[in-house]
mmCIF file of C-alpha atoms in Angstrom:
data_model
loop_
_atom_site.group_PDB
_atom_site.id
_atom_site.type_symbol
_atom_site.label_atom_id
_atom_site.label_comp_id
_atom_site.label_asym_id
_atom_site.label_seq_id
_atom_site.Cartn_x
_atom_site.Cartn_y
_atom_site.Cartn_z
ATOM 1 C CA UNK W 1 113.142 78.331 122.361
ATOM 2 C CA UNK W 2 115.297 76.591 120.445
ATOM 3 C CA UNK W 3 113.727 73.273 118.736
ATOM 4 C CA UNK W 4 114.880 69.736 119.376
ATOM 5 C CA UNK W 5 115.907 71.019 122.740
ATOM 6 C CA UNK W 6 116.244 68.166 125.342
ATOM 7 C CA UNK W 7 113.899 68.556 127.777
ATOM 8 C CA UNK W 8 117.053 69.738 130.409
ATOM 9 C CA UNK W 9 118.022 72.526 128.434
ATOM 10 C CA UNK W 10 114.850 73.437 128.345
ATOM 11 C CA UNK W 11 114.209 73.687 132.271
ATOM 12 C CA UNK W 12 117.165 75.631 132.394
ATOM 13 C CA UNK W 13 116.320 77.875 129.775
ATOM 14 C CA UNK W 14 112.782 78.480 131.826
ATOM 15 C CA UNK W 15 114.410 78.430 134.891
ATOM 16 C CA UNK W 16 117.105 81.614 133.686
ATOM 17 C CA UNK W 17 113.638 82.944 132.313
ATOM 18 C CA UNK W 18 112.124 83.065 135.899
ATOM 19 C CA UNK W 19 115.279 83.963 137.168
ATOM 20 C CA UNK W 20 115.559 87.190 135.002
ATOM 21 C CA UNK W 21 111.969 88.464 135.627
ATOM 22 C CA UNK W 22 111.903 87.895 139.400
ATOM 23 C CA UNK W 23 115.339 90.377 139.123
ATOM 24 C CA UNK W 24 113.791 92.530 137.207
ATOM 25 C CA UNK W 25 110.549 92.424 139.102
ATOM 26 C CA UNK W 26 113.056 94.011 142.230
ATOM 27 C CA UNK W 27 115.222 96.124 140.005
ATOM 28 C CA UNK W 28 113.315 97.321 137.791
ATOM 29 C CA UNK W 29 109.410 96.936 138.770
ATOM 30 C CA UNK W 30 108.216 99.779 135.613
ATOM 31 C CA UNK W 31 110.099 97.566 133.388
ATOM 32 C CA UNK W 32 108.573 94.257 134.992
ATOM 33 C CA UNK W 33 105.614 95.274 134.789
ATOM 34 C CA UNK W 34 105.658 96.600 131.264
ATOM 35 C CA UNK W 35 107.186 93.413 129.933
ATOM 36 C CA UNK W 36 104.524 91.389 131.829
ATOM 37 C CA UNK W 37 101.378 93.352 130.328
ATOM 38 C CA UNK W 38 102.617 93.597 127.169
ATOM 39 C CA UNK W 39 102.774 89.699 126.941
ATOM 40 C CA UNK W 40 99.499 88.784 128.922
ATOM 41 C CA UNK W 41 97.864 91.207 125.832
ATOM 42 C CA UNK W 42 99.645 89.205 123.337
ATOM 43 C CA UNK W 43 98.264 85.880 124.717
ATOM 44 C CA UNK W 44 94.784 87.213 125.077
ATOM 45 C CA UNK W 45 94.760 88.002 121.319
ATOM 46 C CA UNK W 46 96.178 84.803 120.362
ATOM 47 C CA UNK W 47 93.267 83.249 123.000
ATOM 48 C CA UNK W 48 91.035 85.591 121.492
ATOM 49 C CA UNK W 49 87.528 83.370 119.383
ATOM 50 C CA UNK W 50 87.607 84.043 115.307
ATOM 51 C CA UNK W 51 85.040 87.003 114.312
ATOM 52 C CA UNK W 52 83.248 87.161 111.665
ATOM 53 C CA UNK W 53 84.201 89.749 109.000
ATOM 54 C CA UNK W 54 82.203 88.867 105.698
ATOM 55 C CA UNK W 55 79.585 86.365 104.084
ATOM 56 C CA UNK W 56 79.859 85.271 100.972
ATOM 57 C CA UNK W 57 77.242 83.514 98.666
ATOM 58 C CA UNK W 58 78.051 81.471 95.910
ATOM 59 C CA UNK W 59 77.075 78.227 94.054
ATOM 60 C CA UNK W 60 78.530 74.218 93.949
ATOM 61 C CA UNK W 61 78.182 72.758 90.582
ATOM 62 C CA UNK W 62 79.943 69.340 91.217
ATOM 63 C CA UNK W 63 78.982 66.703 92.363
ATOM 64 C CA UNK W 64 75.868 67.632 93.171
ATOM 65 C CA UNK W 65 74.551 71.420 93.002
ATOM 66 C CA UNK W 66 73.975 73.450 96.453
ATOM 67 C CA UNK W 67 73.940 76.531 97.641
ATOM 68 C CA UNK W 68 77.255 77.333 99.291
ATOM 69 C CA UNK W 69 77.792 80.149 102.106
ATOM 70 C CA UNK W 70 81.110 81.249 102.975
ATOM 71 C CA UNK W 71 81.972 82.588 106.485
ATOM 72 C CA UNK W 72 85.146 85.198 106.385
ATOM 73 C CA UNK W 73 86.764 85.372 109.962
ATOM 74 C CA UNK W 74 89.610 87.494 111.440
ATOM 75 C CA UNK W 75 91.073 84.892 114.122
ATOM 76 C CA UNK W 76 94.311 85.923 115.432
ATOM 77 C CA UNK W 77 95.665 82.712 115.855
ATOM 78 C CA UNK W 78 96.011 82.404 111.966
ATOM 79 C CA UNK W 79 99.535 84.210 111.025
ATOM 80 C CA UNK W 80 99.905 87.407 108.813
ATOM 81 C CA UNK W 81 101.940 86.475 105.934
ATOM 82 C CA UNK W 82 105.450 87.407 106.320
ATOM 83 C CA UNK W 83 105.797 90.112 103.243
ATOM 84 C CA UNK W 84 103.192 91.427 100.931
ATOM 85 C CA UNK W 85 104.449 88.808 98.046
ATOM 86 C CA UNK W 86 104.209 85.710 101.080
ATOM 87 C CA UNK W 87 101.681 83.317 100.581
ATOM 88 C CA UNK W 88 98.344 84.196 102.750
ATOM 89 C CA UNK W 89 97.828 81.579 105.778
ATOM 90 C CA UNK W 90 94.306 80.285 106.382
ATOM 91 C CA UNK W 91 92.469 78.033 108.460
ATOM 92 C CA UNK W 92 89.405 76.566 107.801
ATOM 93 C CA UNK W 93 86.537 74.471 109.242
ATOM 94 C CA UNK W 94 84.951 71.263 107.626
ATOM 95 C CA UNK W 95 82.381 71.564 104.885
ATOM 96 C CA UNK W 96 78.591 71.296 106.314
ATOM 97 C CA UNK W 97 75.266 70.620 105.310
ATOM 98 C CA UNK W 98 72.848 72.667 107.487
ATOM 99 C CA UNK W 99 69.116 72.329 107.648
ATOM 100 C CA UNK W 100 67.405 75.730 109.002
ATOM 101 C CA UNK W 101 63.776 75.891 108.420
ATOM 102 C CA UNK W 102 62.866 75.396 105.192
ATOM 103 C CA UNK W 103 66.499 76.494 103.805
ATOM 104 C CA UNK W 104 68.898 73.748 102.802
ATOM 105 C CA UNK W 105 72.348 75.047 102.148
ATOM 106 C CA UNK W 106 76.125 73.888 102.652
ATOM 107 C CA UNK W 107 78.718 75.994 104.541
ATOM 108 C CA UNK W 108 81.966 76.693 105.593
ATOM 109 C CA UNK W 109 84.230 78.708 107.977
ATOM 110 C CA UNK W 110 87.016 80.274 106.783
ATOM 111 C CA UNK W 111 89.522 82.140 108.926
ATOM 112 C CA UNK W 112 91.943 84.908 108.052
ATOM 113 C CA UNK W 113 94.249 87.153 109.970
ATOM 114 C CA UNK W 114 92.335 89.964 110.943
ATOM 115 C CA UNK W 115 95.262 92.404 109.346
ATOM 116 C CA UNK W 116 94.497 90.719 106.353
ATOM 117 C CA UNK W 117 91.003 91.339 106.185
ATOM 118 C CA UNK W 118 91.583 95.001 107.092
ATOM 119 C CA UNK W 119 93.966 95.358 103.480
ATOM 120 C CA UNK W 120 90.686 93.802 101.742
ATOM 121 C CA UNK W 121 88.970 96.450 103.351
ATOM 122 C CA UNK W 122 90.869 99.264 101.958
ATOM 123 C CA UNK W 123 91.243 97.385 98.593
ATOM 124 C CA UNK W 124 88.260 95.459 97.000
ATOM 125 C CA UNK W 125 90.577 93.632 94.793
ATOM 126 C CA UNK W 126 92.556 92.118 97.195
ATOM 127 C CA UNK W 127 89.214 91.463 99.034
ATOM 128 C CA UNK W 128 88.108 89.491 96.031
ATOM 129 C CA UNK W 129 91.323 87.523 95.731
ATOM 130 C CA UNK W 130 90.630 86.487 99.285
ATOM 131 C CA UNK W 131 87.373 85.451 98.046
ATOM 132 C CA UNK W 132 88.725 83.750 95.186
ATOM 133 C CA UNK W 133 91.542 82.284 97.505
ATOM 134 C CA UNK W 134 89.058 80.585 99.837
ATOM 135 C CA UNK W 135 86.711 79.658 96.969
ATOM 136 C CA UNK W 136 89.794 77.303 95.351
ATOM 137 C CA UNK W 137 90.953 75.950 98.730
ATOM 138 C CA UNK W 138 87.400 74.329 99.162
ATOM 139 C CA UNK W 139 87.271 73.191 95.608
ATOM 140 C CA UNK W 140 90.287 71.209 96.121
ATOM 141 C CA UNK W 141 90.207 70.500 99.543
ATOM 142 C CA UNK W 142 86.676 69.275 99.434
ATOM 143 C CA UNK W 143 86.775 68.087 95.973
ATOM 144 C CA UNK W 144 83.692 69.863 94.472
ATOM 145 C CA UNK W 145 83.668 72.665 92.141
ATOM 146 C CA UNK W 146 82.380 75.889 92.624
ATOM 147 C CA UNK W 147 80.616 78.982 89.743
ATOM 148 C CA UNK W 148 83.376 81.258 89.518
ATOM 149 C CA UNK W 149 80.535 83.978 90.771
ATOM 150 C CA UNK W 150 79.557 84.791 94.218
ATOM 151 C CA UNK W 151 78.161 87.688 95.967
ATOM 152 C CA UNK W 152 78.264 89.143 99.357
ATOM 153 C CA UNK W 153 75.073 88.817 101.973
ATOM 154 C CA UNK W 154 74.428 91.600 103.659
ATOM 155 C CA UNK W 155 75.119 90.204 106.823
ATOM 156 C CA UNK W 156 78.478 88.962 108.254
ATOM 157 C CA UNK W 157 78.136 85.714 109.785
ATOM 158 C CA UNK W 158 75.793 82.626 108.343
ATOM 159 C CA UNK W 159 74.743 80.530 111.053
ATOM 160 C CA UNK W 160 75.259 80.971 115.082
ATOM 161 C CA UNK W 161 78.202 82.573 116.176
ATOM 162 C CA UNK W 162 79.111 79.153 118.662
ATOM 163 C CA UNK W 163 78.789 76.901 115.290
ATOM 164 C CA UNK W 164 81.237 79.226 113.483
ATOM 165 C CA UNK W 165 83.571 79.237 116.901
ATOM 166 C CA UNK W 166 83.339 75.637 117.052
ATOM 167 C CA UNK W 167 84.033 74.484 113.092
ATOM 168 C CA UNK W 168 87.387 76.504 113.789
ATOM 169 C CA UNK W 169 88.229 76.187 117.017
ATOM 170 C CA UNK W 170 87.195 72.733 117.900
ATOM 171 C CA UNK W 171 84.719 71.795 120.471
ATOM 172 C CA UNK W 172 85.084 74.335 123.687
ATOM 173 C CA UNK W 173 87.215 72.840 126.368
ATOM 174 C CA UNK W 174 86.620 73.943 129.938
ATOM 175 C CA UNK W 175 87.971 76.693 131.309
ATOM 176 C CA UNK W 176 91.084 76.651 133.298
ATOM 177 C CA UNK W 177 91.246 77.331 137.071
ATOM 178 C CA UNK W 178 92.220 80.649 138.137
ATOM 179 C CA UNK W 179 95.068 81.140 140.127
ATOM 180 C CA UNK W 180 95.096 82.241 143.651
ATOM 181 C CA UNK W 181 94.531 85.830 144.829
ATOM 182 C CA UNK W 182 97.551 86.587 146.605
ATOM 183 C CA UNK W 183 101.137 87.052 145.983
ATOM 184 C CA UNK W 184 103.004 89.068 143.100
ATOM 185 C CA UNK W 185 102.029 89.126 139.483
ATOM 186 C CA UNK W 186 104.844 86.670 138.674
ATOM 187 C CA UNK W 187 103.997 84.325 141.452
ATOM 188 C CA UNK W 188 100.504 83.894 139.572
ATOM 189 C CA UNK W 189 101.542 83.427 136.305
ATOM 190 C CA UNK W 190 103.435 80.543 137.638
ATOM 191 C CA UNK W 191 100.334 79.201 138.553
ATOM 192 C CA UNK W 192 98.678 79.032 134.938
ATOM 193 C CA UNK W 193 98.545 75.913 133.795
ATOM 194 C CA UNK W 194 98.089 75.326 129.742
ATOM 195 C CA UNK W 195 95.017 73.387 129.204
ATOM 196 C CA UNK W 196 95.398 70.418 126.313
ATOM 197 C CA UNK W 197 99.153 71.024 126.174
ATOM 198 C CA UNK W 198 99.311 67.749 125.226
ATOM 199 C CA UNK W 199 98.017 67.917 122.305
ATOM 200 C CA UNK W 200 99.863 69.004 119.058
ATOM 201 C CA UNK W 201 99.392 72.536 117.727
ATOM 202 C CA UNK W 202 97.779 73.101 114.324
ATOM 203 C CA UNK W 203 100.960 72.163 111.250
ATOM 204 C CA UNK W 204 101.081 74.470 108.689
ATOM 205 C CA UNK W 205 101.238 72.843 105.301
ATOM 206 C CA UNK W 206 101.534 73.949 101.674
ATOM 207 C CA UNK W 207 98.082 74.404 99.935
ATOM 208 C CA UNK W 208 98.610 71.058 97.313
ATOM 209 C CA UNK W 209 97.036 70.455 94.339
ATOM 210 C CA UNK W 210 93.935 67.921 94.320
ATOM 211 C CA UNK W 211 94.997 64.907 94.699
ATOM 212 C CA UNK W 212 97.122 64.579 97.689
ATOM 213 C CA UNK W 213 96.170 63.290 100.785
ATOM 214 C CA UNK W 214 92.947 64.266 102.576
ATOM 215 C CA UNK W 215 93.922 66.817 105.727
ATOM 216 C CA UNK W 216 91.951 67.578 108.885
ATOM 217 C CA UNK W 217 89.853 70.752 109.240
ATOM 218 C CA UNK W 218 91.152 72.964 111.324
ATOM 219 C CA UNK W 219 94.149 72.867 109.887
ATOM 220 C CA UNK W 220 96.050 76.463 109.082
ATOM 221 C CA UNK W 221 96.892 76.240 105.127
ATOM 222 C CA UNK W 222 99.517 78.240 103.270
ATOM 223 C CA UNK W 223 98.438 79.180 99.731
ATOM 224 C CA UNK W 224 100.181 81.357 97.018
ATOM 225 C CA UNK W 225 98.974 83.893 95.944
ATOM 226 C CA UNK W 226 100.106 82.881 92.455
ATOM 227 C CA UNK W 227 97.331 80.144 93.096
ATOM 228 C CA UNK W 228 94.730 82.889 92.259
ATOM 229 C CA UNK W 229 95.693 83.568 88.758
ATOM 230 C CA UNK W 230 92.122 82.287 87.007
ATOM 231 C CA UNK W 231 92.650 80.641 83.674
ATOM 232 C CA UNK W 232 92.312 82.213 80.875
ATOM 233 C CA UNK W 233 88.729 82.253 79.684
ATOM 234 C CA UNK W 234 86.822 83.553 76.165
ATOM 235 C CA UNK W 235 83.972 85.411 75.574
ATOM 236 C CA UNK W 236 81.889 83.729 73.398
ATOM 237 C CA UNK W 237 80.342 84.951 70.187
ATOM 238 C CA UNK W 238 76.216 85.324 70.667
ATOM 239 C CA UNK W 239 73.531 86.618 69.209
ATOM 240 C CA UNK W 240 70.639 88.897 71.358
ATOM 241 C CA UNK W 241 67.578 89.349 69.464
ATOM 242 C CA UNK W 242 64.115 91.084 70.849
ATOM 243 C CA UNK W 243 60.621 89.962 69.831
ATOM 244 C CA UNK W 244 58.038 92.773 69.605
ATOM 245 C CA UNK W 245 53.808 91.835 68.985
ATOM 246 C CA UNK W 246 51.859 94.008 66.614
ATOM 247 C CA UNK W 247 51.504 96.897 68.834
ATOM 248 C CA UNK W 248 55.930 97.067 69.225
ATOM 249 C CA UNK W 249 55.936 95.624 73.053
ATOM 250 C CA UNK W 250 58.493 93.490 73.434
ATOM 251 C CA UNK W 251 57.756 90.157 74.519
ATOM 252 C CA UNK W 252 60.602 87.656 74.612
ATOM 253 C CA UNK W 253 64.087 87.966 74.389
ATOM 254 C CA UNK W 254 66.429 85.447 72.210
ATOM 255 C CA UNK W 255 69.927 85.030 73.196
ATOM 256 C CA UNK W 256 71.980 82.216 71.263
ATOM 257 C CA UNK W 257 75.389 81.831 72.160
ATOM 258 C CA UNK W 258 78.214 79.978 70.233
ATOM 259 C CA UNK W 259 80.350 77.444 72.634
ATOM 260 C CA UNK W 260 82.573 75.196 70.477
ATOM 261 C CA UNK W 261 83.935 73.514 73.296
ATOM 262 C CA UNK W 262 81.011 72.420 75.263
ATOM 263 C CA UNK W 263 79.818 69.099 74.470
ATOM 264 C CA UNK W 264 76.829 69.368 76.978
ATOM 265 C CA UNK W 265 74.585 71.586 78.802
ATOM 266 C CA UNK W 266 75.491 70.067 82.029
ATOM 267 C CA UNK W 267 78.748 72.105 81.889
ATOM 268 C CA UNK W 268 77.074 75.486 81.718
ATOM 269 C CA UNK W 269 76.604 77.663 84.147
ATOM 270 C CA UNK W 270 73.287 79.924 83.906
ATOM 271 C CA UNK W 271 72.418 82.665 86.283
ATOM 272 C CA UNK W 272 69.628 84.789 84.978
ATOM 273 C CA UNK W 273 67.889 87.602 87.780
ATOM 274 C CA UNK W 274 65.262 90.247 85.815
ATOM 275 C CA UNK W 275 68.623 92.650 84.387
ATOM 276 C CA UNK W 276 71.113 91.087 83.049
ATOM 277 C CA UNK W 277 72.151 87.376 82.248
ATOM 278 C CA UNK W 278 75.259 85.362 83.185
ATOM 279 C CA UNK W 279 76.902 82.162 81.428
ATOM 280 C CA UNK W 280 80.221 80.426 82.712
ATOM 281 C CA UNK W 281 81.795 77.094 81.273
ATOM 282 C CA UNK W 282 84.797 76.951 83.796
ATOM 283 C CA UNK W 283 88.149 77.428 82.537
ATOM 284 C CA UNK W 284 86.794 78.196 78.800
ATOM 285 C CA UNK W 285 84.038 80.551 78.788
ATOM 286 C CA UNK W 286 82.498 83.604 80.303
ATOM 287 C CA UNK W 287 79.293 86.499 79.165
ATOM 288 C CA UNK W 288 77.653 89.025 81.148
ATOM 289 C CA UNK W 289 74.917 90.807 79.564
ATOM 290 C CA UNK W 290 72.497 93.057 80.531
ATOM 291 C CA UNK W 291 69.232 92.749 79.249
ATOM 292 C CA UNK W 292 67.570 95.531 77.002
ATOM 293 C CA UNK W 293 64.138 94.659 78.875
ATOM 294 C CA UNK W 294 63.207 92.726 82.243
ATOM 295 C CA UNK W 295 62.346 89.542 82.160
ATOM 296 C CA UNK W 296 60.306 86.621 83.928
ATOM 297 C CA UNK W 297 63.553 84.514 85.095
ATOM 298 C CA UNK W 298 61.401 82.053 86.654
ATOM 299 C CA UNK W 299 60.356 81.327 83.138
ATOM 300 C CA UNK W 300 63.389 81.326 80.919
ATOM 301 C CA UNK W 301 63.914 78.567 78.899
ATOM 302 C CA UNK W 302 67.437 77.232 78.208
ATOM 303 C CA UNK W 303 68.477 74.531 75.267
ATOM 304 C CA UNK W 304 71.912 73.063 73.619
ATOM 305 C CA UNK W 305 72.360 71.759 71.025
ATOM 306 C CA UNK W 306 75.066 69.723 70.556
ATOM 307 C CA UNK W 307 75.550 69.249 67.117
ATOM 308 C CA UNK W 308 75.968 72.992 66.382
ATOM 309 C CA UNK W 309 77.130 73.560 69.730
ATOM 310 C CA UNK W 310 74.869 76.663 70.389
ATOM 311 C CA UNK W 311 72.717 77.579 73.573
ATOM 312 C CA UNK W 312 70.072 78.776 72.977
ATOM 313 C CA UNK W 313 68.088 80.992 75.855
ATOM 314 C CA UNK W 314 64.433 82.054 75.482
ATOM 315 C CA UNK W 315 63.539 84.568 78.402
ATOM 316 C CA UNK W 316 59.647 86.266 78.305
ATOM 317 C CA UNK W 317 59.740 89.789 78.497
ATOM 318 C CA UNK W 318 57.884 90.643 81.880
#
């Protein structure tokens, strides 16, 4: 219907609705039938809970550092984008601190339209865009800022399956009554009654840039896709040296890397697993290395120093 009806012309528009479908219902009752089914399916996918598709590990730097899990849903209440160059809608939930066991983490829902999901299934880059997409709308929505790597669990969903529902839906509402048996199909649909129609649907708004006023979550956002261009970053000039004893076993490894604009350690990034090592200074610099020999990452050592503006990383040869 047309917006800024008044609420006349809307009756009558319902009203010639009604009036068309109970014809139709005696003309035509194929037809009636077929239109009614077809739009009772459409309404049980838009009523249809948010399922989760992928989780995603990754790490919050600022203001405080914490584990972060990411919870991709299909939910087909959040709109496909309207050409393959649209921006992608999302909706997410609010960001949470869990405490399970003797695991602390943070976490948050995020929910796309399942056809948009499926493309990132048949494509891993635009999977990882999604990633990335989701990644920047918490930075700035939640003000925090994120390692520009993640990786995926290998399980879907992070936390119960009612949380997840909840953080996107909103708290469950109780379920409408059903209709009397009895009567035609029409006569029943009459009958439904929308529960919370009084309250406002979710707005879609622009995806801002930090700074603008705070929004509910919940709320379905609209981001670019241009948003997902990362910014430029170097690869910095190191040095990887291996230490051997007398008998030509290695035994540590040296790595000093060369990062004229870093003033201090705190703005590094260092992920280090038995293989291969990884440093990140958002927005400026970025090396991936594998390692010529395992190591004892529990044990690595890691200095800067700021004068020459060099990191240096000792890591013991296992």
């Amino acid at each position: 219907m047309a917006a800024g009806l008044p609420q006349q012309g809307m009756l009558d528009q319902v009203n010639q609705l009604w009036s068309m479908l109970d014809d139709m219902s005696q003309t035509n009752p194929e037809s009636y039938q077929k239109f009614i089914k077809r739009h009772l399916q459409e309404g049980l996918e838009q009523c249809a809970p948010p399922e989760p598709h992928t989780c995603v590990e990754t790490r919050i730097l600022d203001p405080e550092e914490d584990v972060l899990y990411i919870n991709l849903c299909g939910w087909s209440r959040v709109p496909a984008p309207e050409s393959d160059s649209a921006p992608v809608p999302l909706s997410a939930g609010k960001l949470e601190k869990v405490n399970e066991g003797n695991e602390v983490y943070k976490l948050v829902d995020v929910a796309y339209n399942p056809r948009v999901l499926k493309r990132g299934e048949e494509d891993g880059i635009e999977m990882d865009q999604l990633i990335r997409l989701a990644m920047k709308y918490i930075e700035q929505q939640y003000e925090v800022r994120l390692t520009r790597s993640y990786e995926l669990a290998s399980y879907k969903l992070k936390g119960s399956a009612t949380r997840m529902k909840q953080s996107l839906s909103g708290p469950a509402k109780p379920n409408p009554q059903t209709p009397e048996s009895g009567g035609s199909l029409l006569q029943q649909i009459r009958c439904l009654r929308v529960e919370g129609e009084a309250e406002s649907s979710p707005s879609i708004e622009l995806f801002t840039e930090k700074g603008s006023k705070p929004r509910k979550a919940g709320f379905i956002e609209v981001l670019s896709s241009t948003e997902l261009e990362p910014a430029p970053v170097q690869t910095p000039s190191y040095h990887l040296s291996v230490s051997k004893d007398e008998n030509g076993r290695a035994t540590t490894i040296q790595l000093n890397v060369h990062l004229p604009e870093v003033s201090s350690v705190s703005e590094c990034d260092l992920a280090i697993s038995q293989d291969d090592v990884l440093i990140e200074v958002q927005d400026r610099y970025r090396l991936h290395l594998n390692l010529p020999e395992s190591v004892d990452e529990e044990s690595v050592n890691a200095k800067f120093n700021r004068s020459r503006r060099v990191l240096f990383v000792t890591m013991p040869v296992l």
